[in-house]
C-alpha cells in the first residue's frame, strides 16, 4: 500500500482501534490487528477505550498500563496514543478525575520514555444547555489537564465532536493562550466528519481551510451518509479528495487516521478507501496545476 500523495509529500497513515470492533468481538487479538495494520502501511495506532481487547478491563473499559507497555515493546515501529471518551469540555474534570488518571497512565506506559499522547473526546457536553460554560471557564480546566501531561513531556489532544465548532475553537484558542510557550502541548484531533453534527455542510471546506498545522495533532478520516458512519470512506456526505487536497496545500504533516465503521471486511474497505482517496487527491492536484 502506497501512502504517497505526490513526489514532494508523503502522508503518515493510521487507524483508530474502534475500526476493529467486529474483529475484537470475534476474538481476534489486538496484537494480530496491530501487526496486520503495520504490514499494510498504517504506522500510527490510536488505541480507543472500549476497543482494546485484553488490554483493558471492567465495565468502564479501563486501560491496563503494564500490558500496553508490553504491546508497545513488541511493535516499536508503531506510534501509539491513548484515546478516551470523557466530559473534558464540561469544565469540571480535573487532573485527579479517575478516568483521566487512567488514560494519562496508559499514555505514559505506551510512550516508553518518548512523548506520551492522550486524546480525549467529549460526547456529552452541550454548551447550549449549560450557560455557565463560558469559554474562560472551560479553558481553565483544559489548561489543568494539559499541564498534567506537560509534567510527563506529553501532549493532550481534544477531538471536535458534538460541540459547535466556533465554541470549541474558542475554548482551545483561549486554553492555548493561557498555556503560553507550552501552547503546542494542547492540540486538536481534527475530525471533519464530526463537523456535520453541528455545522452546515457547506461550511466544512472553509473550516478545513482555516486549520493551522501547528494546532493539529492528527486528522480523523471517516465518511457519513444519512446520519450513519460508513465502513468505507470513498462516497458519502464529504468530498474527501477535495478536503485532503486543501489539507495538503496548507502544509499539514499530522498523521491521517482512518476511523471507519466496524465491518467484517474492514481491511478491504480500508484498502479501497486509501486507494480511492489518495489517487483522487493526486488527480485533483494535477487538474489544478
PDB file of C-alpha atoms in Angstrom:
ATOM      1  CA  UNK A   1       0.000   0.000   0.000  1.00  0.00           C
ATOM      2  CA  UNK A   2       1.494   3.311  -1.062  1.00  0.00           C
ATOM      3  CA  UNK A   3       0.579   6.346   1.051  1.00  0.00           C
ATOM      4  CA  UNK A   4       2.429   8.802  -1.204  1.00  0.00           C
ATOM      5  CA  UNK A   5       0.239  11.593  -2.492  1.00  0.00           C
ATOM      6  CA  UNK A   6       2.812  13.298  -4.675  1.00  0.00           C
ATOM      7  CA  UNK A   7       6.537  13.326  -5.276  1.00  0.00           C
ATOM      8  CA  UNK A   8       7.032  16.052  -2.673  1.00  0.00           C
ATOM      9  CA  UNK A   9       4.765  14.888   0.155  1.00  0.00           C
ATOM     10  CA  UNK A  10       4.018  11.570   1.808  1.00  0.00           C
ATOM     11  CA  UNK A  11       1.330  11.040   4.389  1.00  0.00           C
ATOM     12  CA  UNK A  12       1.632   9.018   7.562  1.00  0.00           C
ATOM     13  CA  UNK A  13      -1.411   6.767   7.776  1.00  0.00           C
ATOM     14  CA  UNK A  14      -3.013   5.290  10.861  1.00  0.00           C
ATOM     15  CA  UNK A  15      -6.072   3.562  12.299  1.00  0.00           C
ATOM     16  CA  UNK A  16      -8.262   4.098  15.358  1.00  0.00           C
ATOM     17  CA  UNK A  17      -8.787   0.747  17.078  1.00  0.00           C
ATOM     18  CA  UNK A  18     -12.585   1.033  17.214  1.00  0.00           C
ATOM     19  CA  UNK A  19     -12.477   0.215  13.481  1.00  0.00           C
ATOM     20  CA  UNK A  20     -11.638  -3.323  14.635  1.00  0.00           C
ATOM     21  CA  UNK A  21     -14.569  -3.834  16.965  1.00  0.00           C
ATOM     22  CA  UNK A  22     -16.038  -6.601  14.778  1.00  0.00           C
ATOM     23  CA  UNK A  23     -12.719  -8.450  14.803  1.00  0.00           C
ATOM     24  CA  UNK A  24     -12.134  -7.918  18.530  1.00  0.00           C
ATOM     25  CA  UNK A  25     -15.654  -9.120  19.342  1.00  0.00           C
ATOM     26  CA  UNK A  26     -14.944 -12.226  17.239  1.00  0.00           C
ATOM     27  CA  UNK A  27     -11.903 -12.999  19.388  1.00  0.00           C
ATOM     28  CA  UNK A  28      -9.100 -11.662  17.202  1.00  0.00           C
ATOM     29  CA  UNK A  29      -6.244 -10.438  19.392  1.00  0.00           C
ATOM     30  CA  UNK A  30      -5.306  -6.756  19.249  1.00  0.00           C
ATOM     31  CA  UNK A  31      -1.688  -7.799  18.633  1.00  0.00           C
ATOM     32  CA  UNK A  32      -2.732  -9.533  15.408  1.00  0.00           C
ATOM     33  CA  UNK A  33      -4.624  -6.466  14.235  1.00  0.00           C
ATOM     34  CA  UNK A  34      -1.734  -4.125  15.032  1.00  0.00           C
ATOM     35  CA  UNK A  35       0.657  -6.408  13.147  1.00  0.00           C
ATOM     36  CA  UNK A  36      -1.685  -6.509  10.150  1.00  0.00           C
ATOM     37  CA  UNK A  37      -2.005  -2.731  10.138  1.00  0.00           C
ATOM     38  CA  UNK A  38       1.766  -2.339  10.196  1.00  0.00           C
ATOM     39  CA  UNK A  39       2.148  -4.729   7.273  1.00  0.00           C
ATOM     40  CA  UNK A  40      -0.405  -2.688   5.325  1.00  0.00           C
ATOM     41  CA  UNK A  41       1.376   0.609   5.889  1.00  0.00           C
ATOM     42  CA  UNK A  42      -0.603   2.007   8.833  1.00  0.00           C
ATOM     43  CA  UNK A  43       2.060   3.112  11.298  1.00  0.00           C
ATOM     44  CA  UNK A  44       0.033   5.180  13.766  1.00  0.00           C
ATOM     45  CA  UNK A  45      -2.445   3.362  16.002  1.00  0.00           C
ATOM     46  CA  UNK A  46      -4.852   5.191  18.249  1.00  0.00           C
ATOM     47  CA  UNK A  47      -5.916   2.802  20.983  1.00  0.00           C
ATOM     48  CA  UNK A  48      -9.523   3.734  21.714  1.00  0.00           C
ATOM     49  CA  UNK A  49     -11.022   2.899  25.098  1.00  0.00           C
ATOM     50  CA  UNK A  50     -13.609   0.160  24.571  1.00  0.00           C
ATOM     51  CA  UNK A  51     -11.693  -1.411  21.683  1.00  0.00           C
ATOM     52  CA  UNK A  52      -8.548  -2.719  23.341  1.00  0.00           C
ATOM     53  CA  UNK A  53      -9.365  -6.392  23.923  1.00  0.00           C
ATOM     54  CA  UNK A  54      -7.264  -7.871  26.710  1.00  0.00           C
ATOM     55  CA  UNK A  55      -5.524  -4.541  27.235  1.00  0.00           C
ATOM     56  CA  UNK A  56      -8.457  -3.130  29.191  1.00  0.00           C
ATOM     57  CA  UNK A  57     -10.781  -4.379  31.918  1.00  0.00           C
ATOM     58  CA  UNK A  58     -14.022  -3.776  33.797  1.00  0.00           C
ATOM     59  CA  UNK A  59     -17.341  -2.179  32.951  1.00  0.00           C
ATOM     60  CA  UNK A  60     -15.631   1.169  32.319  1.00  0.00           C
ATOM     61  CA  UNK A  61     -13.046  -0.357  29.966  1.00  0.00           C
ATOM     62  CA  UNK A  62     -10.067   0.874  31.947  1.00  0.00           C
ATOM     63  CA  UNK A  63      -6.738   0.501  30.125  1.00  0.00           C
ATOM     64  CA  UNK A  64      -4.009  -1.730  31.578  1.00  0.00           C
ATOM     65  CA  UNK A  65      -0.797   0.340  31.501  1.00  0.00           C
ATOM     66  CA  UNK A  66       1.534  -2.598  32.189  1.00  0.00           C
ATOM     67  CA  UNK A  67       0.143  -4.647  29.301  1.00  0.00           C
ATOM     68  CA  UNK A  68       0.072  -1.642  26.989  1.00  0.00           C
ATOM     69  CA  UNK A  69       3.764  -1.099  27.681  1.00  0.00           C
ATOM     70  CA  UNK A  70       4.367  -4.688  26.596  1.00  0.00           C
ATOM     71  CA  UNK A  71       2.366  -4.099  23.413  1.00  0.00           C
ATOM     72  CA  UNK A  72       4.464  -1.060  22.580  1.00  0.00           C
ATOM     73  CA  UNK A  73       7.676  -3.015  23.148  1.00  0.00           C
ATOM     74  CA  UNK A  74       6.541  -5.629  20.600  1.00  0.00           C
ATOM     75  CA  UNK A  75       5.722  -3.025  17.961  1.00  0.00           C
ATOM     76  CA  UNK A  76       8.449  -0.412  18.141  1.00  0.00           C
ATOM     77  CA  UNK A  77       7.706   0.627  14.557  1.00  0.00           C
ATOM     78  CA  UNK A  78       4.222   1.807  15.530  1.00  0.00           C
ATOM     79  CA  UNK A  79       3.370   5.204  17.004  1.00  0.00           C
ATOM     80  CA  UNK A  80       0.693   4.667  19.667  1.00  0.00           C
ATOM     81  CA  UNK A  81      -1.530   7.060  21.520  1.00  0.00           C
ATOM     82  CA  UNK A  82      -4.310   6.512  24.047  1.00  0.00           C
ATOM     83  CA  UNK A  83      -7.853   7.741  23.363  1.00  0.00           C
ATOM     84  CA  UNK A  84     -10.705   8.034  25.854  1.00  0.00           C
ATOM     85  CA  UNK A  85     -14.248   9.375  25.962  1.00  0.00           C
ATOM     86  CA  UNK A  86     -14.541  11.849  28.841  1.00  0.00           C
ATOM     87  CA  UNK A  87     -16.607  15.025  29.502  1.00  0.00           C
ATOM     88  CA  UNK A  88     -13.447  17.112  29.217  1.00  0.00           C
ATOM     89  CA  UNK A  89     -15.311  20.199  27.944  1.00  0.00           C
ATOM     90  CA  UNK A  90     -17.702  20.396  30.887  1.00  0.00           C
ATOM     91  CA  UNK A  91     -15.294  22.484  32.955  1.00  0.00           C
ATOM     92  CA  UNK A  92     -15.427  20.120  35.932  1.00  0.00           C
ATOM     93  CA  UNK A  93     -12.794  17.500  35.124  1.00  0.00           C
ATOM     94  CA  UNK A  94      -9.506  17.831  36.958  1.00  0.00           C
ATOM     95  CA  UNK A  95      -6.167  16.090  36.785  1.00  0.00           C
ATOM     96  CA  UNK A  96      -7.400  13.875  39.651  1.00  0.00           C
ATOM     97  CA  UNK A  97     -10.520  12.591  37.876  1.00  0.00           C
ATOM     98  CA  UNK A  98     -10.041   8.785  37.981  1.00  0.00           C
ATOM     99  CA  UNK A  99     -10.699   8.106  34.286  1.00  0.00           C
ATOM    100  CA  UNK A 100      -8.342  10.896  33.266  1.00  0.00           C
ATOM    101  CA  UNK A 101      -5.695   9.497  35.609  1.00  0.00           C
ATOM    102  CA  UNK A 102      -6.136   6.071  33.986  1.00  0.00           C
ATOM    103  CA  UNK A 103      -5.801   7.490  30.486  1.00  0.00           C
ATOM    104  CA  UNK A 104      -2.723   9.504  31.429  1.00  0.00           C
ATOM    105  CA  UNK A 105      -1.071   6.428  32.964  1.00  0.00           C
ATOM    106  CA  UNK A 106      -1.786   4.421  29.810  1.00  0.00           C
ATOM    107  CA  UNK A 107      -0.348   7.149  27.583  1.00  0.00           C
ATOM    108  CA  UNK A 108       2.819   7.260  29.690  1.00  0.00           C
ATOM    109  CA  UNK A 109       3.169   3.473  29.590  1.00  0.00           C
ATOM    110  CA  UNK A 110       2.879   3.375  25.799  1.00  0.00           C
ATOM    111  CA  UNK A 111       5.395   6.183  25.339  1.00  0.00           C
ATOM    112  CA  UNK A 112       8.200   4.056  26.796  1.00  0.00           C
ATOM    113  CA  UNK A 113      10.324   7.111  27.521  1.00  0.00           C
ATOM    114  CA  UNK A 114       9.086   9.029  24.472  1.00  0.00           C
ATOM    115  CA  UNK A 115       6.335  11.628  24.371  1.00  0.00           C
ATOM    116  CA  UNK A 116       3.047  10.465  25.933  1.00  0.00           C
ATOM    117  CA  UNK A 117      -0.032  11.379  23.918  1.00  0.00           C
ATOM    118  CA  UNK A 118      -3.555  11.299  25.328  1.00  0.00           C
ATOM    119  CA  UNK A 119      -6.550  12.073  23.117  1.00  0.00           C
ATOM    120  CA  UNK A 120      -9.918  12.936  24.666  1.00  0.00           C
ATOM    121  CA  UNK A 121     -13.344  13.271  23.074  1.00  0.00           C
ATOM    122  CA  UNK A 122     -16.392  14.724  24.833  1.00  0.00           C
ATOM    123  CA  UNK A 123     -19.620  13.096  23.622  1.00  0.00           C
ATOM    124  CA  UNK A 124     -21.722  14.514  26.469  1.00  0.00           C
ATOM    125  CA  UNK A 125     -21.264  18.245  26.968  1.00  0.00           C
ATOM    126  CA  UNK A 126     -23.771  20.519  25.220  1.00  0.00           C
ATOM    127  CA  UNK A 127     -22.827  24.195  25.730  1.00  0.00           C
ATOM    128  CA  UNK A 128     -26.279  25.378  24.606  1.00  0.00           C
ATOM    129  CA  UNK A 129     -27.828  23.596  27.586  1.00  0.00           C
ATOM    130  CA  UNK A 130     -25.319  24.941  30.117  1.00  0.00           C
ATOM    131  CA  UNK A 131     -24.977  28.730  30.058  1.00  0.00           C
ATOM    132  CA  UNK A 132     -22.313  28.597  32.775  1.00  0.00           C
ATOM    133  CA  UNK A 133     -19.890  27.015  30.293  1.00  0.00           C
ATOM    134  CA  UNK A 134     -18.109  30.180  29.297  1.00  0.00           C
ATOM    135  CA  UNK A 135     -15.008  29.921  27.153  1.00  0.00           C
ATOM    136  CA  UNK A 136     -12.798  31.001  30.039  1.00  0.00           C
ATOM    137  CA  UNK A 137     -14.322  28.522  32.485  1.00  0.00           C
ATOM    138  CA  UNK A 138     -13.768  25.538  30.204  1.00  0.00           C
ATOM    139  CA  UNK A 139     -10.339  26.737  29.059  1.00  0.00           C
ATOM    140  CA  UNK A 140      -9.168  26.884  32.674  1.00  0.00           C
ATOM    141  CA  UNK A 141      -9.996  23.198  33.128  1.00  0.00           C
ATOM    142  CA  UNK A 142      -8.254  22.235  29.881  1.00  0.00           C
ATOM    143  CA  UNK A 143      -5.139  24.073  30.988  1.00  0.00           C
ATOM    144  CA  UNK A 144      -5.031  21.987  34.169  1.00  0.00           C
ATOM    145  CA  UNK A 145      -5.379  18.744  32.211  1.00  0.00           C
ATOM    146  CA  UNK A 146      -2.731  19.826  29.722  1.00  0.00           C
ATOM    147  CA  UNK A 147      -0.304  20.800  32.468  1.00  0.00           C
ATOM    148  CA  UNK A 148      -0.682  17.284  33.860  1.00  0.00           C
ATOM    149  CA  UNK A 149       0.575  15.936  30.505  1.00  0.00           C
ATOM    150  CA  UNK A 150       3.280  18.577  30.271  1.00  0.00           C
ATOM    151  CA  UNK A 151       4.755  17.202  33.502  1.00  0.00           C
ATOM    152  CA  UNK A 152       5.413  13.975  31.588  1.00  0.00           C
ATOM    153  CA  UNK A 153       6.680  15.871  28.500  1.00  0.00           C
ATOM    154  CA  UNK A 154       3.435  14.780  26.849  1.00  0.00           C
ATOM    155  CA  UNK A 155       0.672  16.165  24.634  1.00  0.00           C
ATOM    156  CA  UNK A 156      -3.079  16.396  25.172  1.00  0.00           C
ATOM    157  CA  UNK A 157      -5.360  16.321  22.122  1.00  0.00           C
ATOM    158  CA  UNK A 158      -9.054  17.192  22.164  1.00  0.00           C
ATOM    159  CA  UNK A 159     -11.294  15.972  19.352  1.00  0.00           C
ATOM    160  CA  UNK A 160     -14.048  18.171  17.970  1.00  0.00           C
ATOM    161  CA  UNK A 161     -17.283  16.222  18.444  1.00  0.00           C
ATOM    162  CA  UNK A 162     -20.777  17.368  19.430  1.00  0.00           C
ATOM    163  CA  UNK A 163     -19.991  20.948  20.390  1.00  0.00           C
ATOM    164  CA  UNK A 164     -20.437  23.841  17.921  1.00  0.00           C
ATOM    165  CA  UNK A 165     -17.176  24.468  16.115  1.00  0.00           C
ATOM    166  CA  UNK A 166     -16.907  28.223  16.906  1.00  0.00           C
ATOM    167  CA  UNK A 167     -17.297  27.490  20.636  1.00  0.00           C
ATOM    168  CA  UNK A 168     -14.899  24.539  20.521  1.00  0.00           C
ATOM    169  CA  UNK A 169     -12.303  26.524  18.619  1.00  0.00           C
ATOM    170  CA  UNK A 170     -12.614  29.476  21.019  1.00  0.00           C
ATOM    171  CA  UNK A 171     -12.070  27.199  24.026  1.00  0.00           C
ATOM    172  CA  UNK A 172      -8.921  25.652  22.551  1.00  0.00           C
ATOM    173  CA  UNK A 173      -7.577  29.043  21.460  1.00  0.00           C
ATOM    174  CA  UNK A 174      -8.111  30.501  24.935  1.00  0.00           C
ATOM    175  CA  UNK A 175      -6.556  27.495  26.669  1.00  0.00           C
ATOM    176  CA  UNK A 176      -3.545  27.655  24.375  1.00  0.00           C
ATOM    177  CA  UNK A 177      -3.215  31.389  25.036  1.00  0.00           C
ATOM    178  CA  UNK A 178      -3.114  30.691  28.773  1.00  0.00           C
ATOM    179  CA  UNK A 179      -0.516  27.951  28.280  1.00  0.00           C
ATOM    180  CA  UNK A 180       1.844  30.489  26.726  1.00  0.00           C
ATOM    181  CA  UNK A 181       5.073  28.876  25.493  1.00  0.00           C
ATOM    182  CA  UNK A 182       3.516  25.452  26.139  1.00  0.00           C
ATOM    183  CA  UNK A 183       0.597  26.119  23.786  1.00  0.00           C
ATOM    184  CA  UNK A 184       1.574  23.363  21.354  1.00  0.00           C
ATOM    185  CA  UNK A 185       1.162  20.755  24.102  1.00  0.00           C
ATOM    186  CA  UNK A 186      -2.607  21.181  23.657  1.00  0.00           C
ATOM    187  CA  UNK A 187      -3.778  20.293  20.181  1.00  0.00           C
ATOM    188  CA  UNK A 188      -6.859  19.445  18.187  1.00  0.00           C
ATOM    189  CA  UNK A 189      -7.640  15.970  16.938  1.00  0.00           C
ATOM    190  CA  UNK A 190      -9.405  17.290  13.862  1.00  0.00           C
ATOM    191  CA  UNK A 191     -12.387  15.312  12.567  1.00  0.00           C
ATOM    192  CA  UNK A 192     -14.113  16.970   9.575  1.00  0.00           C
ATOM    193  CA  UNK A 193     -16.889  14.370   9.570  1.00  0.00           C
ATOM    194  CA  UNK A 194     -17.858  15.343  13.119  1.00  0.00           C
ATOM    195  CA  UNK A 195     -18.436  18.887  11.896  1.00  0.00           C
ATOM    196  CA  UNK A 196     -21.555  17.618  10.133  1.00  0.00           C
ATOM    197  CA  UNK A 197     -23.154  17.095  13.562  1.00  0.00           C
ATOM    198  CA  UNK A 198     -23.194  20.811  14.390  1.00  0.00           C
ATOM    199  CA  UNK A 199     -22.269  22.820  11.291  1.00  0.00           C
ATOM    200  CA  UNK A 200     -23.748  23.466   7.875  1.00  0.00           C
ATOM    201  CA  UNK A 201     -22.169  21.047   5.366  1.00  0.00           C
ATOM    202  CA  UNK A 202     -21.354  23.960   3.061  1.00  0.00           C
ATOM    203  CA  UNK A 203     -19.164  25.454   5.811  1.00  0.00           C
ATOM    204  CA  UNK A 204     -16.957  22.376   6.240  1.00  0.00           C
ATOM    205  CA  UNK A 205     -14.458  23.216   3.437  1.00  0.00           C
ATOM    206  CA  UNK A 206     -13.885  26.708   4.872  1.00  0.00           C
ATOM    207  CA  UNK A 207     -13.355  25.289   8.364  1.00  0.00           C
ATOM    208  CA  UNK A 208     -10.868  22.765   6.993  1.00  0.00           C
ATOM    209  CA  UNK A 209      -9.036  25.552   5.186  1.00  0.00           C
ATOM    210  CA  UNK A 210      -8.845  27.590   8.416  1.00  0.00           C
ATOM    211  CA  UNK A 211      -6.962  24.944  10.388  1.00  0.00           C
ATOM    212  CA  UNK A 212      -3.356  25.838  11.187  1.00  0.00           C
ATOM    213  CA  UNK A 213      -0.922  22.869  11.035  1.00  0.00           C
ATOM    214  CA  UNK A 214       0.612  23.623  14.439  1.00  0.00           C
ATOM    215  CA  UNK A 215      -2.839  23.337  16.038  1.00  0.00           C
ATOM    216  CA  UNK A 216      -3.445  19.763  14.848  1.00  0.00           C
ATOM    217  CA  UNK A 217      -2.029  16.525  16.235  1.00  0.00           C
ATOM    218  CA  UNK A 218      -3.907  14.144  13.910  1.00  0.00           C
ATOM    219  CA  UNK A 219      -6.687  14.103  11.340  1.00  0.00           C
ATOM    220  CA  UNK A 220      -9.503  11.562  11.545  1.00  0.00           C
ATOM    221  CA  UNK A 221     -10.956  10.275   8.287  1.00  0.00           C
ATOM    222  CA  UNK A 222     -14.426   8.786   8.230  1.00  0.00           C
ATOM    223  CA  UNK A 223     -17.460   9.085   5.981  1.00  0.00           C
ATOM    224  CA  UNK A 224     -21.168   9.633   6.656  1.00  0.00           C
ATOM    225  CA  UNK A 225     -24.405   9.179   4.765  1.00  0.00           C
ATOM    226  CA  UNK A 226     -27.946   9.701   6.108  1.00  0.00           C
ATOM    227  CA  UNK A 227     -26.504  10.313   9.563  1.00  0.00           C
ATOM    228  CA  UNK A 228     -24.661   6.974   9.687  1.00  0.00           C
ATOM    229  CA  UNK A 229     -20.903   6.392   9.739  1.00  0.00           C
ATOM    230  CA  UNK A 230     -19.884   4.109   6.866  1.00  0.00           C
ATOM    231  CA  UNK A 231     -17.304   1.301   6.673  1.00  0.00           C
ATOM    232  CA  UNK A 232     -15.849   2.880   3.515  1.00  0.00           C
ATOM    233  CA  UNK A 233     -14.792   6.500   3.109  1.00  0.00           C
ATOM    234  CA  UNK A 234     -14.968   6.807  -0.666  1.00  0.00           C
ATOM    235  CA  UNK A 235     -18.548   8.062  -1.149  1.00  0.00           C
ATOM    236  CA  UNK A 236     -20.830   9.973   1.196  1.00  0.00           C
ATOM    237  CA  UNK A 237     -21.570  13.432   2.580  1.00  0.00           C
ATOM    238  CA  UNK A 238     -17.950  14.616   2.496  1.00  0.00           C
ATOM    239  CA  UNK A 239     -15.847  15.212  -0.596  1.00  0.00           C
ATOM    240  CA  UNK A 240     -12.740  13.724   0.986  1.00  0.00           C
ATOM    241  CA  UNK A 241     -10.387  14.111  -2.002  1.00  0.00           C
ATOM    242  CA  UNK A 242     -11.134  17.838  -2.082  1.00  0.00           C
ATOM    243  CA  UNK A 243     -10.665  18.168   1.683  1.00  0.00           C
ATOM    244  CA  UNK A 244      -7.395  16.224   1.652  1.00  0.00           C
ATOM    245  CA  UNK A 245      -6.135  18.395  -1.180  1.00  0.00           C
ATOM    246  CA  UNK A 246      -6.819  21.533   0.875  1.00  0.00           C
ATOM    247  CA  UNK A 247      -5.122  19.958   3.899  1.00  0.00           C
ATOM    248  CA  UNK A 248      -2.109  19.073   1.747  1.00  0.00           C
ATOM    249  CA  UNK A 249      -1.904  22.570   0.284  1.00  0.00           C
ATOM    250  CA  UNK A 250      -1.815  24.091   3.770  1.00  0.00           C
ATOM    251  CA  UNK A 251       1.266  22.069   4.682  1.00  0.00           C
ATOM    252  CA  UNK A 252      -0.209  19.702   7.235  1.00  0.00           C
ATOM    253  CA  UNK A 253       2.088  16.887   8.355  1.00  0.00           C
ATOM    254  CA  UNK A 254      -0.122  15.384  11.064  1.00  0.00           C
ATOM    255  CA  UNK A 255      -0.909  11.685  10.615  1.00  0.00           C
ATOM    256  CA  UNK A 256      -4.171  10.753   8.885  1.00  0.00           C
ATOM    257  CA  UNK A 257      -6.067   8.135  10.885  1.00  0.00           C
ATOM    258  CA  UNK A 258      -8.972   6.141   9.482  1.00  0.00           C
ATOM    259  CA  UNK A 259     -11.930   5.724  11.840  1.00  0.00           C
ATOM    260  CA  UNK A 260     -14.363   3.794   9.660  1.00  0.00           C
ATOM    261  CA  UNK A 261     -17.408   1.916  10.960  1.00  0.00           C
ATOM    262  CA  UNK A 262     -16.595  -1.647  12.113  1.00  0.00           C
ATOM    263  CA  UNK A 263     -17.069  -4.319   9.463  1.00  0.00           C
ATOM    264  CA  UNK A 264     -16.080  -7.929   8.875  1.00  0.00           C
ATOM    265  CA  UNK A 265     -14.228  -6.806   5.713  1.00  0.00           C
ATOM    266  CA  UNK A 266     -12.552  -3.837   7.358  1.00  0.00           C
ATOM    267  CA  UNK A 267      -9.205  -4.376   5.616  1.00  0.00           C
ATOM    268  CA  UNK A 268     -10.781  -4.442   2.177  1.00  0.00           C
ATOM    269  CA  UNK A 269     -12.709  -1.262   2.938  1.00  0.00           C
ATOM    270  CA  UNK A 270      -9.549   0.450   4.182  1.00  0.00           C
ATOM    271  CA  UNK A 271      -7.566  -0.616   1.130  1.00  0.00           C
ATOM    272  CA  UNK A 272     -10.281   0.661  -1.179  1.00  0.00           C
ATOM    273  CA  UNK A 273     -10.615   3.915   0.742  1.00  0.00           C
ATOM    274  CA  UNK A 274      -6.899   4.680   0.746  1.00  0.00           C
ATOM    275  CA  UNK A 275      -6.556   3.895  -2.953  1.00  0.00           C
ATOM    276  CA  UNK A 276      -9.612   5.900  -3.951  1.00  0.00           C
ATOM    277  CA  UNK A 277      -8.973   8.960  -1.798  1.00  0.00           C
ATOM    278  CA  UNK A 278      -5.279   9.425  -2.344  1.00  0.00           C
ATOM    279  CA  UNK A 279      -5.328   8.679  -6.055  1.00  0.00           C
ATOM    280  CA  UNK A 280      -8.151  11.205  -6.336  1.00  0.00           C
ATOM    281  CA  UNK A 281      -6.071  13.804  -4.473  1.00  0.00           C
ATOM    282  CA  UNK A 282      -3.210  13.341  -6.914  1.00  0.00           C
ATOM    283  CA  UNK A 283      -5.641  13.726  -9.830  1.00  0.00           C
ATOM    284  CA  UNK A 284      -7.141  16.864  -8.326  1.00  0.00           C
ATOM    285  CA  UNK A 285      -3.703  18.341  -7.781  1.00  0.00           C
ATOM    286  CA  UNK A 286      -2.802  17.695 -11.390  1.00  0.00           C
ATOM    287  CA  UNK A 287      -6.026  19.255 -12.627  1.00  0.00           C
ATOM    288  CA  UNK A 288      -5.373  22.460 -10.684  1.00  0.00           C
ATOM    289  CA  UNK A 289      -1.836  22.995 -11.977  1.00  0.00           C
TER     290      UNK A 289
END
